[in-house]
PDB file of C-alpha atoms in Angstrom:
ATOM      1  CA  MET A 281       0.000   0.000   0.000  1.00  0.00           C
ATOM      2  CA  VAL A 282       1.454   3.339  -1.086  1.00  0.00           C
ATOM      3  CA  ARG A 283       1.422   6.141   1.513  1.00  0.00           C
ATOM      4  CA  VAL A 284       0.455   9.497  -0.045  1.00  0.00           C
ATOM      5  CA  TRP A 285       0.544  13.017   1.359  1.00  0.00           C
ATOM      6  CA  ILE A 286      -1.815  15.463  -0.393  1.00  0.00           C
ATOM      7  CA  ASP A 287      -1.334  19.240  -0.446  1.00  0.00           C
ATOM      8  CA  LEU A 288      -4.306  20.836  -2.204  1.00  0.00           C
ATOM      9  CA  THR A 289      -5.619  24.340  -1.555  1.00  0.00           C
ATOM     10  CA  LEU A 290      -9.247  23.419  -0.965  1.00  0.00           C
ATOM     11  CA  ALA A 291      -9.966  21.093   1.955  1.00  0.00           C
ATOM     12  CA  SER A 292     -13.036  19.697   0.198  1.00  0.00           C
ATOM     13  CA  GLN A 293     -10.952  18.688  -2.838  1.00  0.00           C
ATOM     14  CA  ARG A 294      -8.289  17.199  -0.579  1.00  0.00           C
ATOM     15  CA  GLU A 295     -10.878  15.129   1.292  1.00  0.00           C
ATOM     16  CA  ALA A 296     -12.591  13.929  -1.896  1.00  0.00           C
ATOM     17  CA  LEU A 297      -9.282  12.938  -3.445  1.00  0.00           C
ATOM     18  CA  ALA A 298      -8.216  11.171  -0.255  1.00  0.00           C
ATOM     19  CA  GLU A 299     -11.408   9.101  -0.311  1.00  0.00           C
ATOM     20  CA  ALA A 300     -10.955   8.247  -3.987  1.00  0.00           C
ATOM     21  CA  LEU A 301      -7.337   7.183  -3.440  1.00  0.00           C
ATOM     22  CA  GLN A 302      -8.210   5.117  -0.362  1.00  0.00           C
ATOM     23  CA  ALA A 303     -10.763   3.253  -2.480  1.00  0.00           C
ATOM     24  CA  ARG A 304      -7.831   2.408  -4.807  1.00  0.00           C
ATOM     25  CA  GLU A 305      -5.757   0.996  -1.940  1.00  0.00           C
ATOM     26  CA  PHE A 306      -3.641   4.055  -1.139  1.00  0.00           C
ATOM     27  CA  GLN A 307      -3.041   5.179   2.422  1.00  0.00           C
ATOM     28  CA  VAL A 308      -3.403   8.954   2.795  1.00  0.00           C
ATOM     29  CA  VAL A 309      -1.220  10.418   5.564  1.00  0.00           C
ATOM     30  CA  ASP A 310      -1.264  13.806   7.292  1.00  0.00           C
ATOM     31  CA  HIS A 311       2.460  14.610   7.203  1.00  0.00           C
ATOM     32  CA  PRO A 312       4.888  14.558   4.265  1.00  0.00           C
ATOM     33  CA  LEU A 313       7.586  12.733   6.221  1.00  0.00           C
ATOM     34  CA  ALA A 314       5.192   9.812   6.829  1.00  0.00           C
ATOM     35  CA  ALA A 315       4.546   9.411   3.088  1.00  0.00           C
ATOM     36  CA  GLN A 316       6.277   7.635   0.224  1.00  0.00           C
ATOM     37  CA  VAL A 317       5.031  10.137  -2.326  1.00  0.00           C
ATOM     38  CA  GLY A 318       3.492  13.595  -2.271  1.00  0.00           C
ATOM     39  CA  LEU A 319       0.918  15.308  -4.430  1.00  0.00           C
ATOM     40  CA  VAL A 320       1.089  19.106  -4.603  1.00  0.00           C
ATOM     41  CA  GLU A 321      -1.125  21.591  -6.416  1.00  0.00           C
ATOM     42  CA  ALA A 322       0.505  24.357  -8.461  1.00  0.00           C
ATOM     43  CA  GLY A 323      -0.945  27.820  -8.634  1.00  0.00           C
ATOM     44  CA  TRP A 324       0.199  30.364 -11.191  1.00  0.00           C
ATOM     45  CA  GLU A 325       3.723  29.491 -10.055  1.00  0.00           C
ATOM     46  CA  VAL A 326       5.031  26.006  -9.361  1.00  0.00           C
ATOM     47  CA  PRO A 327       5.854  25.772  -5.629  1.00  0.00           C
ATOM     48  CA  LEU A 328       9.023  24.173  -4.326  1.00  0.00           C
ATOM     49  CA  PRO A 329       8.550  20.432  -3.804  1.00  0.00           C
ATOM     50  CA  PRO A 330       8.241  18.913  -0.336  1.00  0.00           C
ATOM     51  CA  PRO A 331      11.118  16.777   1.002  1.00  0.00           C
ATOM     52  CA  LEU A 332       9.883  13.532  -0.574  1.00  0.00           C
ATOM     53  CA  PRO A 333       9.358  12.266  -4.132  1.00  0.00           C
ATOM     54  CA  SER A 334       6.392  14.251  -5.383  1.00  0.00           C
ATOM     55  CA  LEU A 335       4.044  14.872  -8.265  1.00  0.00           C
ATOM     56  CA  VAL A 336       2.610  18.286  -8.983  1.00  0.00           C
ATOM     57  CA  LEU A 337      -0.795  19.082 -10.490  1.00  0.00           C
ATOM     58  CA  LEU A 338      -0.115  21.816 -13.032  1.00  0.00           C
ATOM     59  CA  ARG A 339      -2.390  24.558 -14.297  1.00  0.00           C
ATOM     60  CA  SER A 340      -0.784  24.660 -17.740  1.00  0.00           C
ATOM     61  CA  ARG A 341       1.543  22.666 -19.966  1.00  0.00           C
ATOM     62  CA  GLU A 342       4.045  25.532 -19.915  1.00  0.00           C
ATOM     63  CA  GLN A 343       4.841  24.720 -16.262  1.00  0.00           C
ATOM     64  CA  ALA A 344       6.044  21.149 -16.976  1.00  0.00           C
ATOM     65  CA  ALA A 345       9.758  21.814 -17.522  1.00  0.00           C
ATOM     66  CA  GLU A 346       9.889  24.170 -14.538  1.00  0.00           C
ATOM     67  CA  ALA A 347       8.340  21.489 -12.303  1.00  0.00           C
ATOM     68  CA  LEU A 348      11.034  18.987 -13.241  1.00  0.00           C
ATOM     69  CA  LYS A 349      13.795  21.590 -12.829  1.00  0.00           C
ATOM     70  CA  LEU A 350      12.542  22.364  -9.322  1.00  0.00           C
ATOM     71  CA  GLY A 351      12.851  18.711  -8.362  1.00  0.00           C
ATOM     72  CA  TYR A 352       9.420  17.158  -8.833  1.00  0.00           C
ATOM     73  CA  LYS A 353       9.528  13.535  -9.983  1.00  0.00           C
ATOM     74  CA  GLY A 354       6.559  14.071 -12.226  1.00  0.00           C
ATOM     75  CA  TYR A 355       3.542  16.163 -13.052  1.00  0.00           C
ATOM     76  CA  LEU A 356      -0.053  15.796 -14.146  1.00  0.00           C
ATOM     77  CA  TYR A 357      -2.733  17.950 -15.664  1.00  0.00           C
ATOM     78  CA  PRO A 358      -6.224  18.087 -14.076  1.00  0.00           C
ATOM     79  CA  GLU A 359      -7.935  16.640 -17.137  1.00  0.00           C
ATOM     80  CA  GLN A 360      -5.913  13.402 -16.937  1.00  0.00           C
ATOM     81  CA  GLY A 361      -8.220  11.884 -14.353  1.00  0.00           C
ATOM     82  CA  LEU A 362      -8.035   9.677 -11.309  1.00  0.00           C
ATOM     83  CA  GLU A 363      -6.787   6.475 -12.950  1.00  0.00           C
ATOM     84  CA  VAL A 364      -3.782   8.243 -14.444  1.00  0.00           C
ATOM     85  CA  LEU A 365      -3.132   9.948 -11.093  1.00  0.00           C
ATOM     86  CA  ALA A 366      -3.162   6.591  -9.280  1.00  0.00           C
ATOM     87  CA  GLN A 367      -0.779   5.086 -11.833  1.00  0.00           C
ATOM     88  CA  ALA A 368       1.577   8.089 -11.600  1.00  0.00           C
ATOM     89  CA  LEU A 369       1.612   8.006  -7.784  1.00  0.00           C
ATOM     90  CA  ARG A 370       2.539   4.304  -7.820  1.00  0.00           C
ATOM     91  CA  LYS A 371       5.328   4.835 -10.341  1.00  0.00           C
ATOM     92  CA  VAL A 372       6.836   7.778  -8.463  1.00  0.00           C
ATOM     93  CA  ALA A 373       6.628   5.821  -5.177  1.00  0.00           C
ATOM     94  CA  GLU A 374       8.617   3.067  -6.950  1.00  0.00           C
ATOM     95  CA  GLY A 375      11.327   5.566  -7.861  1.00  0.00           C
ATOM     96  CA  GLU A 376      10.333   6.294 -11.445  1.00  0.00           C
ATOM     97  CA  ALA A 377       9.591   9.630 -13.092  1.00  0.00           C
ATOM     98  CA  TRP A 378       6.234  10.591 -14.601  1.00  0.00           C
ATOM     99  CA  ALA A 379       6.668  13.093 -17.412  1.00  0.00           C
ATOM    100  CA  GLU A 380       6.108  13.526 -21.119  1.00  0.00           C
ATOM    101  CA  ARG A 381       9.043  12.474 -23.270  1.00  0.00           C
ATOM    102  CA  ARG A 382       9.087  15.776 -25.125  1.00  0.00           C
ATOM    103  CA  VAL A 383       9.595  17.695 -21.858  1.00  0.00           C
ATOM    104  CA  VAL A 384      12.314  15.344 -20.631  1.00  0.00           C
ATOM    105  CA  ALA A 385      14.057  15.596 -24.017  1.00  0.00           C
ATOM    106  CA  THR A 386      14.241  19.375 -23.778  1.00  0.00           C
ATOM    107  CA  LEU A 387      15.809  19.131 -20.312  1.00  0.00           C
ATOM    108  CA  VAL A 388      18.308  16.441 -21.263  1.00  0.00           C
ATOM    109  CA  GLY A 389      19.603  18.595 -24.087  1.00  0.00           C
ATOM    110  CA  GLU A 390      19.784  21.681 -21.903  1.00  0.00           C
ATOM    111  CA  PRO A 391      23.362  22.742 -21.210  1.00  0.00           C
ATOM    112  CA  THR A 392      24.546  22.871 -17.625  1.00  0.00           C
ATOM    113  CA  PRO A 393      25.559  26.424 -16.681  1.00  0.00           C
ATOM    114  CA  GLN A 394      29.321  26.842 -16.302  1.00  0.00           C
ATOM    115  CA  LEU A 395      30.017  28.416 -12.932  1.00  0.00           C
ATOM    116  CA  SER A 396      33.373  29.524 -11.662  1.00  0.00           C
ATOM    117  CA  PRO A 397      34.579  27.767  -8.492  1.00  0.00           C
ATOM    118  CA  ARG A 398      33.801  30.900  -6.451  1.00  0.00           C
ATOM    119  CA  GLU A 399      30.297  31.245  -7.955  1.00  0.00           C
ATOM    120  CA  ARG A 400      29.664  27.603  -7.069  1.00  0.00           C
ATOM    121  CA  GLU A 401      30.819  28.213  -3.459  1.00  0.00           C
ATOM    122  CA  VAL A 402      28.685  31.324  -3.051  1.00  0.00           C
ATOM    123  CA  ALA A 403      25.632  29.649  -4.607  1.00  0.00           C
ATOM    124  CA  ALA A 404      26.019  26.547  -2.430  1.00  0.00           C
ATOM    125  CA  LEU A 405      26.182  28.651   0.759  1.00  0.00           C
ATOM    126  CA  ALA A 406      23.174  30.712  -0.357  1.00  0.00           C
ATOM    127  CA  ALA A 407      21.307  27.454  -1.073  1.00  0.00           C
ATOM    128  CA  LEU A 408      21.973  26.435   2.536  1.00  0.00           C
ATOM    129  CA  GLY A 409      20.199  29.591   3.665  1.00  0.00           C
ATOM    130  CA  LEU A 410      23.135  31.820   4.612  1.00  0.00           C
ATOM    131  CA  SER A 411      22.662  35.569   4.195  1.00  0.00           C
ATOM    132  CA  ASN A 412      24.981  37.632   1.986  1.00  0.00           C
ATOM    133  CA  LYS A 413      26.685  38.941   5.123  1.00  0.00           C
ATOM    134  CA  GLU A 414      27.251  35.409   6.450  1.00  0.00           C
ATOM    135  CA  ILE A 415      28.573  34.221   3.087  1.00  0.00           C
ATOM    136  CA  ALA A 416      30.952  37.178   2.900  1.00  0.00           C
ATOM    137  CA  LYS A 417      32.299  36.433   6.373  1.00  0.00           C
ATOM    138  CA  GLU A 418      32.633  32.701   5.643  1.00  0.00           C
ATOM    139  CA  LEU A 419      34.554  33.237   2.399  1.00  0.00           C
ATOM    140  CA  GLY A 420      36.489  36.364   3.414  1.00  0.00           C
ATOM    141  CA  ILE A 421      35.012  38.544   0.675  1.00  0.00           C
ATOM    142  CA  SER A 422      32.808  41.644   0.658  1.00  0.00           C
ATOM    143  CA  GLU A 423      29.009  41.553   0.602  1.00  0.00           C
ATOM    144  CA  ARG A 424      29.181  43.443  -2.682  1.00  0.00           C
ATOM    145  CA  THR A 425      31.241  40.608  -4.179  1.00  0.00           C
ATOM    146  CA  VAL A 426      28.723  38.056  -2.876  1.00  0.00           C
ATOM    147  CA  LYS A 427      25.922  39.982  -4.591  1.00  0.00           C
ATOM    148  CA  ALA A 428      27.905  40.079  -7.841  1.00  0.00           C
ATOM    149  CA  HIS A 429      28.532  36.316  -7.736  1.00  0.00           C
ATOM    150  CA  LEU A 430      24.868  35.590  -6.987  1.00  0.00           C
ATOM    151  CA  SER A 431      23.743  37.840  -9.842  1.00  0.00           C
ATOM    152  CA  ALA A 432      26.031  35.922 -12.200  1.00  0.00           C
ATOM    153  CA  VAL A 433      24.697  32.572 -10.935  1.00  0.00           C
ATOM    154  CA  PHE A 434      21.076  33.691 -11.318  1.00  0.00           C
ATOM    155  CA  GLN A 435      21.741  34.856 -14.873  1.00  0.00           C
ATOM    156  CA  LYS A 436      23.667  31.709 -15.908  1.00  0.00           C
ATOM    157  CA  ALA A 437      21.148  29.351 -14.293  1.00  0.00           C
ATOM    158  CA  GLY A 438      18.081  31.226 -15.488  1.00  0.00           C
ATOM    159  CA  ILE A 439      16.572  31.522 -12.015  1.00  0.00           C
ATOM    160  CA  LYS A 440      14.959  34.453 -10.241  1.00  0.00           C
ATOM    161  CA  ARG A 441      14.721  33.496  -6.566  1.00  0.00           C
ATOM    162  CA  ARG A 442      17.305  32.451  -4.007  1.00  0.00           C
ATOM    163  CA  SER A 443      15.082  29.566  -2.930  1.00  0.00           C
ATOM    164  CA  GLN A 444      15.564  27.968  -6.364  1.00  0.00           C
ATOM    165  CA  LEU A 445      19.291  27.498  -5.726  1.00  0.00           C
ATOM    166  CA  ALA A 446      18.694  24.411  -3.590  1.00  0.00           C
ATOM    167  CA  HIS A 447      17.262  22.546  -6.585  1.00  0.00           C
ATOM    168  CA  ILE A 448      20.010  23.229  -9.106  1.00  0.00           C
ATOM    169  CA  ARG A 449      21.739  19.982 -10.030  1.00  0.00           C
ATOM    170  CA  PHE A 450      25.157  21.529 -10.793  1.00  0.00           C
ATOM    171  CA  LEU A 451      25.703  22.723  -7.191  1.00  0.00           C
ATOM    172  CA  THR A 452      26.045  19.202  -5.837  1.00  0.00           C
TER     173      THR A 452
END
């Protein structure tokens, strides 16, 4: 039995989906750390994934690549229905990805940004949650230099928010 954590905006939708999944032999849990797989709803922006393999319900097809870049193991569109959702949850719980081949193909061919060693250090510390002041102190550089490195990383990686740094594969 697959343990699923559901994060939907409307409680009524969450409850209805929980009932439907339980009828298909899923166990719905209240906390993400008790689950094998998560299901998250996207708004106009795709939220960061929870700390477990997760699927995201997207509003539009344009969000698919972003969802995978952020670290989701798969995505679905609302019109795909409950049977497809159940199949996707099982596959992601088994360690597989659930995505369209065309989206995966665009990501596979995407070049990895080339960061300097210092940019990589600064980005990794920022991804851990350190402030610019803390990073500057840690590396023995000025805050202005930290800002310059982060600006370069954001531009090279095509990201806009500091929180997205934690999900960039070239930092690890």
